[in-house]
């Protein structure tokens, strides 16, 4: 966020003021409080606030009267009105008088954050219109997307272009090329960035699990469902949903997905309320969807609905000029995360890396560098630290200790640093594992 | 820089195994000594019969006045449903840059949402919530990195999408950055 958004909370109830104050402070806003409308109005004379959150029922001047005064002074102020009782009349009146939105107390944490994100987006859109600049590539927040080869620049330009639109995107590429990173980059550079990017790995779920995952379910839908559960489409409201391994979904799910994409509405499992959600869809696959359509295993209508824009990420072997930059980047990344100064790579080793064909693409290169840093001598990366081809077993890790360190690191990475699972896999107790982690100074990568 | 030591106080029943893991994980994350003790509070004083929930503001104040000191970060672990007057529920809360926080296991059980009970998931969620609230107590605000534990999450699936660890930025802000290039 370019600048800190400022918020004024107006409520006569101290606990409400303090709770909201704390909440927004933790969210990184500048926050001030006023216990009545008169104080709020005088604060507004000397200070600017982007968002004003006001209670309706207050002694003295009420929230609606205050809203009208604020609006007559500063027309584009964003005022959100809070009411203790949901009376349709007050709500309608508030919106008529120019309130940005209204909420009924107490509110769901989720509704509150959604509301403020909506307001922040509004503020940002206004600011962007004021200062619209032309840049060659102006992507923000793109982690791990490294390279200045022609092929990579082309991909990044596509990302930049498509981020500005709401079109569906299919990202294709071999596994390990970084399809999820591209989805993240599109989302982070779109106007949806204040809302969640929700990822679903379709290939990992059975049909019925995927259904509940995507659509959620209603409380009481089956025994034990004490609370409603939001589905991924609902979570992605305002934001982006990323469906990885889209080619793996069943014919039944293909129909359901098509229906949701067409109507942007659905019902939770066990529910009958239509829920609408405003999401953008990005899919990824390493399969050839077109030929699946021809063979009849993937619906043609769904294919065309998803494939408005196609971004194809080239395999690493087709952009070897990016390898030195990538190697450099991963060395920094892992050295820093392991609390070591960045080390150089031996030129013979780098040359061999560039000649390697990387069937596992960038991910394989990343793992290779990470491993080399874990097992290496801490001064430089040597050829023998790299598992290039068959000769790796006999010369890379010789000492038992290095082997233990490497093995523990690999198991931890495999189980996402879940200590109990890793300990189980290693057949040691957790305390032993913690001691080993300390001893070898192992840390998860960021 | 060495951060202040941390004391976790369990109010209510928690599996010993889980508490041991929590202590280890928290101390690894903040590189700071962590102690766990058992606390006793009559929770009926905090129960709101109309909402059938427990007042998180009052509990936070109580833990702060009865158990906290300026030299440690103190966090109370509960297993009851917490609320604050303005919100329908909370997973936990803490004083920003303060000495006290609370967190509850209650809303983290899959079985409450009609899914199969899964202790591992429930415990993982509480671990993230505890590290998150401690992050606030050490002065961190919410982070926009999607895998960072300081990312704001308002429902359980959202917690599942983030990691257990602080990102590099947050770590640096707290001054426990792993030094860059000491060479
Ligand atoms: Zn928080
Ligand atoms: Zn962070």
XYZ file of C-alpha atoms and ligand atoms in Angstrom:
631
model
C 0.000 0.000 0.000
C 1.405 3.327 -1.027
C 0.308 5.356 1.983
C -1.277 4.563 5.298
C -5.042 4.755 5.173
C -6.532 6.769 8.039
C -9.654 5.883 9.951
C -11.855 7.670 12.441
C -14.052 5.630 14.774
C -17.046 7.416 16.258
C -18.947 5.524 18.939
C -20.159 6.416 22.419
C -19.405 2.928 23.749
C -15.841 2.682 24.996
C -15.410 -1.074 24.480
C -16.512 -0.761 20.865
C -14.156 2.141 20.240
C -11.248 0.311 21.814
C -11.881 -3.005 20.075
C -12.128 -1.395 16.663
C -9.128 0.784 17.426
C -7.026 -2.248 18.276
C -8.290 -4.190 15.269
C -7.392 -1.473 12.768
C -4.075 -0.687 14.404
C -3.085 -4.327 13.936
C -4.199 -4.050 10.341
C -1.724 -1.229 9.771
C -4.084 1.744 9.593
C -3.740 5.125 11.242
C -6.668 5.240 13.666
C -8.265 7.912 15.847
C -11.283 7.728 18.139
C -14.113 10.088 19.032
C -16.815 9.410 21.628
C -19.458 11.673 20.119
C -20.363 13.335 16.828
C -19.387 16.845 17.878
C -15.853 15.753 18.700
C -15.625 13.852 15.408
C -16.686 16.907 13.416
C -14.136 19.106 15.115
C -11.409 16.502 14.489
C -12.402 16.444 10.838
C -11.837 20.190 10.600
C -8.153 19.905 11.369
C -7.357 16.426 10.116
C -8.110 14.286 7.084
C -9.573 10.789 7.432
C -10.031 8.410 4.536
C -12.710 6.338 6.236
C -15.133 7.273 9.001
C -16.809 4.452 10.900
C -19.775 5.829 12.852
C -22.414 4.459 15.187
C -26.001 5.557 14.461
C -27.308 5.775 18.009
C -25.320 8.257 20.052
C -26.418 10.794 22.649
C -26.553 14.316 21.259
C -26.150 14.397 17.512
C -26.827 10.959 16.030
C -24.762 9.201 13.382
C -27.104 9.995 10.518
C -27.082 13.712 11.225
C -23.288 13.575 11.442
C -23.158 11.707 8.144
C -25.164 14.455 6.427
C -22.883 17.156 7.816
C -19.728 15.344 6.764
C -21.111 14.743 3.301
C -22.058 18.387 2.875
C -18.506 19.424 3.795
C -16.554 16.747 1.973
C -18.622 15.029 -0.677
C -16.297 12.122 -1.358
C -15.748 11.085 2.273
C -16.249 7.404 2.907
C -18.585 6.983 5.855
C -19.595 3.541 7.104
C -22.529 3.421 9.454
C -22.924 0.879 12.276
C -26.262 0.015 13.830
C -27.102 -2.154 16.808
C -30.482 -3.154 15.423
C -31.013 -3.865 11.774
C -33.840 -1.593 10.890
C -34.338 -1.361 7.179
C -35.374 2.276 7.507
C -32.120 3.501 9.024
C -30.117 1.489 6.537
C -31.993 2.906 3.570
C -31.786 6.406 4.996
C -28.056 6.083 5.609
C -27.371 4.921 2.079
C -29.594 7.686 0.706
C -27.622 10.224 2.676
C -24.433 8.992 1.081
C -23.090 6.324 3.444
C -20.625 4.013 1.734
C -22.165 1.031 3.519
C -23.793 0.007 6.781
C -23.237 -2.897 9.144
C -25.213 -4.405 11.984
C -23.463 -4.899 15.330
C -22.052 -7.336 16.271
C -20.446 -8.249 12.981
C -18.512 -11.220 11.686
C -14.764 -10.503 11.679
C -14.814 -11.453 8.052
C -17.527 -8.931 7.138
C -15.615 -6.182 8.864
C -12.394 -6.865 7.016
C -14.296 -7.209 3.753
C -15.983 -3.885 4.263
C -12.749 -2.060 4.936
C -11.039 -3.702 1.987
C -13.869 -2.463 -0.224
C -13.392 1.039 1.089
C -9.593 0.844 0.671
C -10.035 -0.303 -2.891
C -12.309 2.675 -3.557
C -9.650 5.019 -2.164
C -6.927 3.427 -4.209
C -8.910 3.573 -7.416
C -9.466 7.285 -6.927
C -5.764 7.822 -6.287
C -4.698 5.746 -9.244
C -6.869 7.812 -11.538
C -5.085 10.910 -10.312
C -1.582 9.568 -10.893
C -1.634 7.171 -13.798
C 1.869 6.580 -14.994
C 3.257 4.790 -18.045
C 6.014 2.321 -17.377
C 7.590 -0.475 -19.393
C 6.951 -3.157 -16.836
C 5.504 -1.950 -13.609
C 4.752 -5.198 -11.825
C 4.697 -5.067 -8.041
C 5.063 -7.815 -5.486
C 6.354 -10.449 -7.852
C 8.334 -12.827 -5.730
C 10.592 -15.428 -7.278
C 9.803 -14.470 -10.891
C 13.323 -13.942 -12.086
C 14.762 -13.544 -15.547
C 15.372 -11.054 -18.318
C 15.410 -13.457 -21.243
C 13.133 -12.615 -24.163
C 10.863 -15.501 -23.231
C 10.495 -14.342 -19.638
C 9.963 -10.683 -20.557
C 7.180 -11.809 -22.852
C 5.508 -13.697 -20.015
C 5.858 -10.758 -17.619
C 4.394 -8.356 -20.175
C 1.429 -10.685 -20.569
C 1.023 -10.783 -16.819
C 1.077 -7.007 -16.625
C -1.439 -6.701 -19.415
C -3.857 -9.325 -18.185
C -3.702 -8.070 -14.584
C -5.576 -4.958 -15.649
C -8.520 -6.969 -16.956
C -10.942 -9.398 -15.401
C -10.572 -12.106 -18.041
C -10.172 -15.771 -17.206
C -6.628 -16.992 -17.631
C -5.142 -20.416 -18.211
C -1.502 -20.751 -17.301
C 0.230 -23.622 -19.032
C 3.713 -24.974 -18.638
C 5.634 -28.019 -17.513
C 5.650 -28.789 -13.835
C 8.093 -26.712 -11.840
C 7.928 -23.709 -14.166
C 6.171 -21.543 -11.566
C 2.530 -21.432 -12.624
C 1.296 -20.502 -9.166
C 3.806 -17.650 -9.016
C 2.328 -16.250 -12.218
C -1.170 -16.472 -10.723
C 0.084 -14.630 -7.627
C 1.673 -11.944 -9.773
C -1.519 -11.397 -11.763
C -3.558 -11.107 -8.586
C -1.075 -8.828 -6.805
C -1.114 -6.422 -9.716
C -4.845 -6.350 -10.297
C -7.462 -4.138 -8.684
C -8.456 -7.254 -6.728
C -5.243 -7.227 -4.691
C -6.947 -6.116 -1.470
C -9.036 -9.286 -1.519
C -7.837 -12.848 -1.150
C -6.146 -15.025 -3.694
C -7.568 -18.443 -2.924
C -5.752 -21.490 -4.274
C -7.298 -24.894 -4.822
C -5.184 -27.848 -5.830
C -7.848 -29.775 -7.700
C -5.719 -32.843 -8.304
C -5.315 -33.533 -4.604
C -9.030 -33.892 -3.818
C -11.731 -36.443 -4.526
C -14.909 -35.304 -6.245
C -17.032 -34.964 -3.090
C -14.264 -33.266 -1.116
C -13.678 -30.845 -3.959
C -17.366 -29.999 -4.031
C -17.495 -29.112 -0.336
C -14.145 -27.341 -0.666
C -15.338 -25.166 -3.542
C -18.926 -24.494 -2.497
C -18.819 -24.844 1.302
C -21.707 -26.207 3.318
C -24.517 -25.054 5.537
C -24.581 -25.714 9.279
C -26.637 -28.826 9.912
C -25.938 -30.096 6.413
C -24.785 -33.270 8.082
C -24.206 -34.453 11.637
C -21.730 -32.315 13.484
C -21.893 -29.322 11.164
C -22.289 -26.760 13.956
C -21.184 -23.818 11.914
C -21.403 -22.888 8.296
C -18.323 -23.502 6.279
C -17.325 -21.149 3.543
C -16.311 -22.598 0.228
C -13.379 -21.356 -1.791
C -15.573 -19.470 -4.244
C -17.093 -17.554 -1.374
C -13.705 -16.886 0.192
C -12.529 -15.469 -3.098
C -15.273 -12.827 -3.176
C -13.719 -9.628 -4.486
C -10.519 -11.491 -5.230
C -9.153 -14.300 -7.369
C -9.543 -18.059 -7.298
C -6.650 -20.133 -8.577
C -7.550 -23.641 -9.716
C -4.408 -25.671 -10.098
C -4.369 -28.919 -12.082
C -7.700 -28.084 -13.667
C -7.396 -30.988 -16.100
C -7.945 -33.469 -13.281
C -11.524 -32.542 -12.364
C -14.344 -35.011 -13.010
C -17.029 -34.544 -15.698
C -19.593 -33.751 -12.983
C -17.377 -31.046 -11.488
C -16.765 -29.665 -14.966
C -20.508 -29.049 -15.329
C -20.778 -27.482 -11.878
C -17.803 -25.280 -12.507
C -19.229 -24.097 -15.810
C -22.495 -23.223 -14.087
C -20.724 -21.167 -11.423
C -18.585 -19.357 -13.949
C -21.652 -18.421 -15.960
C -23.844 -17.256 -13.090
C -21.230 -16.282 -10.476
C -23.649 -17.790 -7.990
C -24.058 -21.155 -6.276
C -25.494 -22.772 -3.174
C -23.576 -24.331 -0.319
C -23.862 -28.083 0.110
C -27.020 -28.705 2.151
C -28.203 -25.152 1.659
C -30.711 -23.526 -0.644
C -29.690 -19.872 -0.395
C -28.182 -18.540 -3.619
C -24.795 -17.078 -2.817
C -23.173 -14.701 -5.228
C -19.482 -14.082 -5.345
C -17.445 -11.743 -7.472
C -14.257 -13.599 -8.299
C -11.788 -13.842 -11.096
C -10.692 -17.291 -12.149
C -7.151 -18.332 -13.044
C -6.406 -21.981 -13.886
C -3.230 -23.894 -14.440
C -2.375 -27.180 -16.029
C 0.615 -29.055 -17.354
C -1.593 -31.068 -19.679
C -2.713 -30.274 -23.205
C -6.317 -29.225 -22.585
C -6.987 -28.652 -26.266
C -6.313 -32.265 -27.096
C -8.373 -33.364 -24.075
C -11.251 -31.395 -25.584
C -10.732 -33.165 -28.901
C -10.747 -36.528 -27.148
C -13.881 -35.564 -25.256
C -12.402 -35.795 -21.755
C -12.643 -32.048 -21.081
C -15.767 -30.031 -21.891
C -15.371 -27.713 -24.835
C -17.692 -25.014 -23.410
C -15.746 -24.960 -20.159
C -12.476 -24.818 -22.045
C -13.542 -21.716 -23.944
C -14.884 -20.078 -20.827
C -11.577 -20.583 -19.013
C -9.201 -19.985 -21.865
C -9.803 -16.312 -22.608
C -6.123 -15.594 -22.162
C -3.398 -18.211 -22.247
C -0.026 -17.604 -20.676
C 2.510 -20.273 -21.485
C 5.626 -20.438 -19.335
C 8.611 -21.790 -21.232
C 10.634 -24.605 -19.666
C 13.946 -23.599 -18.113
C 15.974 -25.292 -20.863
C 14.495 -22.789 -23.325
C 15.716 -19.808 -21.349
C 19.153 -20.887 -20.131
C 20.326 -17.277 -20.277
C 18.264 -16.737 -17.111
C 20.108 -19.426 -15.178
C 22.937 -17.272 -13.725
C 20.436 -14.727 -12.450
C 18.251 -17.452 -10.969
C 21.214 -19.163 -9.317
C 22.281 -15.868 -7.806
C 18.774 -15.191 -6.554
C 18.330 -18.611 -4.935
C 21.746 -18.448 -3.294
C 20.788 -15.157 -1.654
C 17.375 -16.455 -0.692
C 18.649 -19.591 1.037
C 21.802 -18.159 2.551
C 19.780 -15.422 4.202
C 17.170 -17.856 5.439
C 19.881 -20.104 6.866
C 21.656 -17.220 8.493
C 24.749 -17.379 6.312
C 26.421 -14.725 4.190
C 25.660 -15.289 0.470
C 28.346 -17.430 -1.164
C 29.580 -17.532 -4.765
C 29.270 -20.451 -7.152
C 32.364 -21.939 -8.725
C 32.475 -21.114 -12.474
C 32.893 -24.747 -13.542
C 29.846 -25.624 -11.470
C 27.791 -22.813 -12.994
C 28.768 -23.932 -16.478
C 27.574 -27.465 -15.765
C 24.316 -26.113 -14.324
C 23.704 -24.211 -17.550
C 24.252 -27.372 -19.569
C 21.831 -29.412 -17.507
C 18.379 -29.835 -19.029
C 16.241 -29.518 -15.856
C 13.236 -31.749 -16.405
C 11.877 -30.321 -13.136
C 12.471 -26.747 -14.313
C 12.998 -23.770 -11.982
C 11.797 -25.743 -8.968
C 14.474 -28.348 -9.572
C 17.124 -25.656 -9.876
C 15.891 -24.060 -6.665
C 16.014 -27.376 -4.780
C 19.469 -28.043 -6.160
C 20.826 -24.728 -4.894
C 19.136 -25.095 -1.533
C 20.661 -28.553 -1.122
C 24.084 -27.342 -2.164
C 23.971 -24.638 0.487
C 22.874 -27.096 3.165
C 25.594 -29.658 2.456
C 28.335 -27.390 1.082
C 31.434 -26.036 2.774
C 29.813 -22.648 3.434
C 32.368 -20.784 1.303
C 31.298 -21.543 -2.251
C 29.127 -23.922 -4.227
C 31.293 -26.572 -5.871
C 30.490 -28.986 -8.645
C 30.482 -31.842 -6.175
C 27.702 -30.158 -4.178
C 25.388 -30.372 -7.165
C 23.475 -33.533 -8.071
C 24.064 -33.210 -11.819
C 23.702 -36.616 -13.399
C 24.766 -39.986 -12.053
C 28.015 -39.133 -10.363
C 26.391 -37.442 -7.408
C 26.304 -40.278 -4.888
C 30.021 -40.974 -4.725
C 31.373 -37.488 -4.233
C 28.860 -35.063 -2.806
C 28.118 -35.820 0.819
C 30.657 -37.957 2.558
C 30.453 -37.352 6.258
C 27.719 -38.958 8.280
C 26.900 -35.650 9.884
C 26.384 -33.890 6.555
C 24.178 -36.730 5.478
C 22.094 -36.442 8.603
C 21.767 -32.692 8.204
C 20.747 -33.012 4.570
C 18.307 -35.804 5.260
C 16.609 -33.948 8.110
C 16.342 -30.866 5.983
C 14.779 -32.823 3.141
C 12.226 -34.507 5.403
C 11.298 -31.190 7.025
C 10.832 -29.604 3.621
C 8.791 -32.567 2.448
C 6.368 -32.244 5.381
C 6.211 -28.453 5.254
C 8.130 -28.149 8.559
C 5.444 -30.060 10.380
C 7.522 -31.216 13.309
C 5.365 -34.133 14.435
C 5.044 -35.566 10.958
C 8.726 -35.138 10.235
C 9.654 -36.694 13.560
C 7.367 -39.631 12.803
C 8.964 -40.088 9.392
C 12.459 -39.907 10.883
C 11.408 -42.275 13.685
C 12.717 -39.971 16.424
C 10.798 -38.048 19.068
C 10.045 -34.392 18.587
C 12.499 -33.152 21.184
C 15.337 -34.965 19.425
C 14.256 -33.395 16.182
C 14.150 -29.922 17.702
C 17.647 -30.418 19.074
C 18.937 -31.488 15.664
C 17.290 -28.448 14.061
C 19.067 -26.242 16.569
C 22.356 -28.052 16.161
C 22.409 -27.724 12.387
C 20.840 -24.255 12.378
C 18.100 -25.384 10.005
C 15.337 -22.921 9.163
C 12.377 -23.060 6.805
C 12.708 -20.967 3.653
C 10.424 -17.915 3.556
C 18.719 -8.997 19.572
C 17.221 -11.246 22.206
C 13.457 -10.930 22.575
C 11.664 -11.043 25.896
C 10.903 -14.505 27.270
C 7.423 -15.895 26.730
C 5.047 -17.508 29.223
C 2.098 -19.534 27.994
C -0.647 -20.235 30.527
C -3.122 -23.006 29.850
C -6.603 -22.461 31.230
C -8.465 -25.673 30.634
C -7.401 -28.995 29.255
C -4.777 -29.339 26.532
C -2.942 -32.500 25.519
C 0.552 -32.635 27.022
C 1.986 -33.663 23.688
C 0.525 -30.658 22.014
C 1.726 -28.241 24.690
C 5.260 -29.616 24.369
C 5.155 -29.099 20.651
C 3.731 -25.612 21.009
C 6.498 -24.571 23.393
C 9.163 -25.924 21.057
C 7.659 -24.290 18.019
C 7.147 -20.896 19.675
C 10.671 -20.834 21.047
C 12.078 -21.793 17.666
C 10.112 -19.014 15.986
C 11.060 -16.215 18.356
C 14.448 -17.634 19.443
C 13.373 -16.920 22.958
C 12.835 -19.065 26.066
C 9.259 -20.257 26.483
C 7.673 -21.500 29.686
C 4.302 -23.154 30.080
C 2.283 -23.080 33.286
C -1.253 -24.043 34.280
C -3.572 -21.246 35.343
C -6.843 -21.321 37.230
C -9.692 -18.910 36.593
C -13.396 -19.182 37.280
C -14.568 -18.783 33.716
C -18.216 -18.507 34.710
C -17.537 -14.840 35.512
C -16.815 -14.247 31.851
C -19.703 -16.193 30.380
C -22.469 -14.311 28.597
C -25.594 -16.473 28.828
C -27.393 -14.764 25.944
C -24.495 -15.195 23.540
C -23.357 -18.459 25.141
C -19.804 -17.260 24.685
C -16.994 -15.866 26.828
C -16.046 -12.189 26.858
C -12.571 -11.891 25.339
C -12.065 -8.279 26.429
C -12.673 -9.102 30.079
C -10.554 -12.243 29.898
C -7.661 -10.349 28.345
C -7.854 -7.741 31.112
C -8.026 -10.440 33.775
C -5.012 -12.339 32.458
C -3.160 -9.054 32.192
C -3.871 -7.999 35.765
C -3.444 -11.387 37.428
C -0.662 -13.094 35.515
C 1.337 -10.612 33.443
C 4.490 -8.702 34.174
C 6.484 -6.202 32.145
C 9.432 -8.531 31.779
C 7.682 -11.299 29.859
C 5.111 -11.742 27.135
C 2.188 -13.668 28.625
C -0.410 -15.471 26.548
C -3.422 -17.353 27.931
C -4.628 -20.490 26.164
C -8.338 -21.245 26.371
C -10.676 -23.841 24.991
C -13.926 -21.869 25.171
C -15.743 -19.812 22.535
C -14.501 -16.210 22.751
C -16.285 -13.051 21.615
C -15.941 -9.315 21.994
C -18.995 -7.047 22.031
C -18.445 -5.708 18.517
C -17.655 -9.073 16.866
C -19.530 -12.363 16.679
C -16.404 -14.303 17.635
C -12.640 -14.017 17.889
C -9.897 -16.638 17.667
C -7.781 -14.618 20.052
C -6.529 -11.120 20.677
C -3.598 -9.260 22.155
C -2.424 -5.817 23.098
C -0.355 -4.472 20.211
C 3.209 -4.087 21.527
C 1.792 -5.089 24.881
C 2.564 -7.789 27.376
C -0.625 -9.886 27.230
C -2.627 -11.918 24.751
C -5.168 -14.737 24.623
C -6.095 -17.446 22.118
C -8.646 -20.226 22.049
C -8.742 -23.679 20.565
C -12.542 -23.656 20.381
C -13.249 -22.475 16.847
C -10.388 -24.425 15.290
C -11.951 -27.893 15.385
C -12.986 -29.225 11.998
C -15.856 -31.061 13.688
C -17.511 -27.715 14.435
C -17.838 -27.143 10.729
C -19.181 -30.593 9.948
C -15.940 -32.130 8.847
C -14.122 -35.047 10.292
C -12.318 -34.306 13.545
C -8.645 -33.804 12.925
C -6.489 -33.005 15.922
C -3.481 -32.238 13.832
C -5.286 -29.534 11.846
C -6.882 -28.108 14.972
C -3.549 -27.909 16.748
C -1.807 -26.454 13.724
C -4.388 -23.673 13.628
C -3.905 -22.866 17.302
C -0.116 -22.825 16.897
C -0.470 -20.288 14.091
C -2.882 -18.202 16.149
C -0.534 -18.213 19.156
C 2.479 -17.185 17.067
C 0.324 -14.558 15.347
C -0.841 -12.973 18.609
C 2.698 -13.074 20.028
C 3.807 -11.321 16.850
C 1.356 -8.528 17.667
C 2.671 -8.405 21.223
C 6.181 -7.957 19.828
C 4.839 -5.033 17.792
C 4.098 -6.594 14.423
C 1.080 -5.538 12.404
C -0.580 -7.620 9.707
C 1.537 -8.675 6.779
C 0.564 -9.028 3.133
C 2.831 -11.955 2.291
C 0.423 -14.818 1.707
C 2.433 -17.471 3.521
C 3.322 -15.314 6.527
C 1.754 -16.167 9.867
C 1.091 -12.454 10.424
C -1.342 -12.335 7.550
C -4.781 -11.481 8.907
C -7.175 -14.420 8.821
C -10.772 -14.264 9.860
C -11.931 -17.829 9.293
C -10.321 -21.216 9.683
C -9.785 -22.091 6.033
C -7.974 -18.820 5.741
C -5.618 -19.855 8.540
C -4.943 -23.107 6.694
C -3.725 -21.140 3.712
C -0.938 -19.431 5.593
C 2.200 -20.864 7.128
C 3.349 -21.298 10.695
C 6.323 -18.965 10.354
C 7.099 -15.293 10.221
C 8.281 -14.060 6.846
C 11.665 -12.465 6.379
C 10.212 -8.935 6.521
C 8.395 -9.498 9.779
C 11.437 -11.162 11.281
C 13.598 -8.193 10.339
C 11.072 -5.764 11.792
C 11.265 -7.554 15.116
C 15.029 -7.376 15.052
C 15.476 -11.122 14.975
C 16.531 -10.988 11.356
C 18.957 -13.653 10.426
C 21.920 -11.453 9.675
C 22.489 -10.614 6.046
C 26.078 -10.896 4.871
C 28.186 -10.624 7.987
C 31.230 -11.420 5.888
Zn -3.856 -10.158 13.860
Zn 5.197 -11.172 7.279
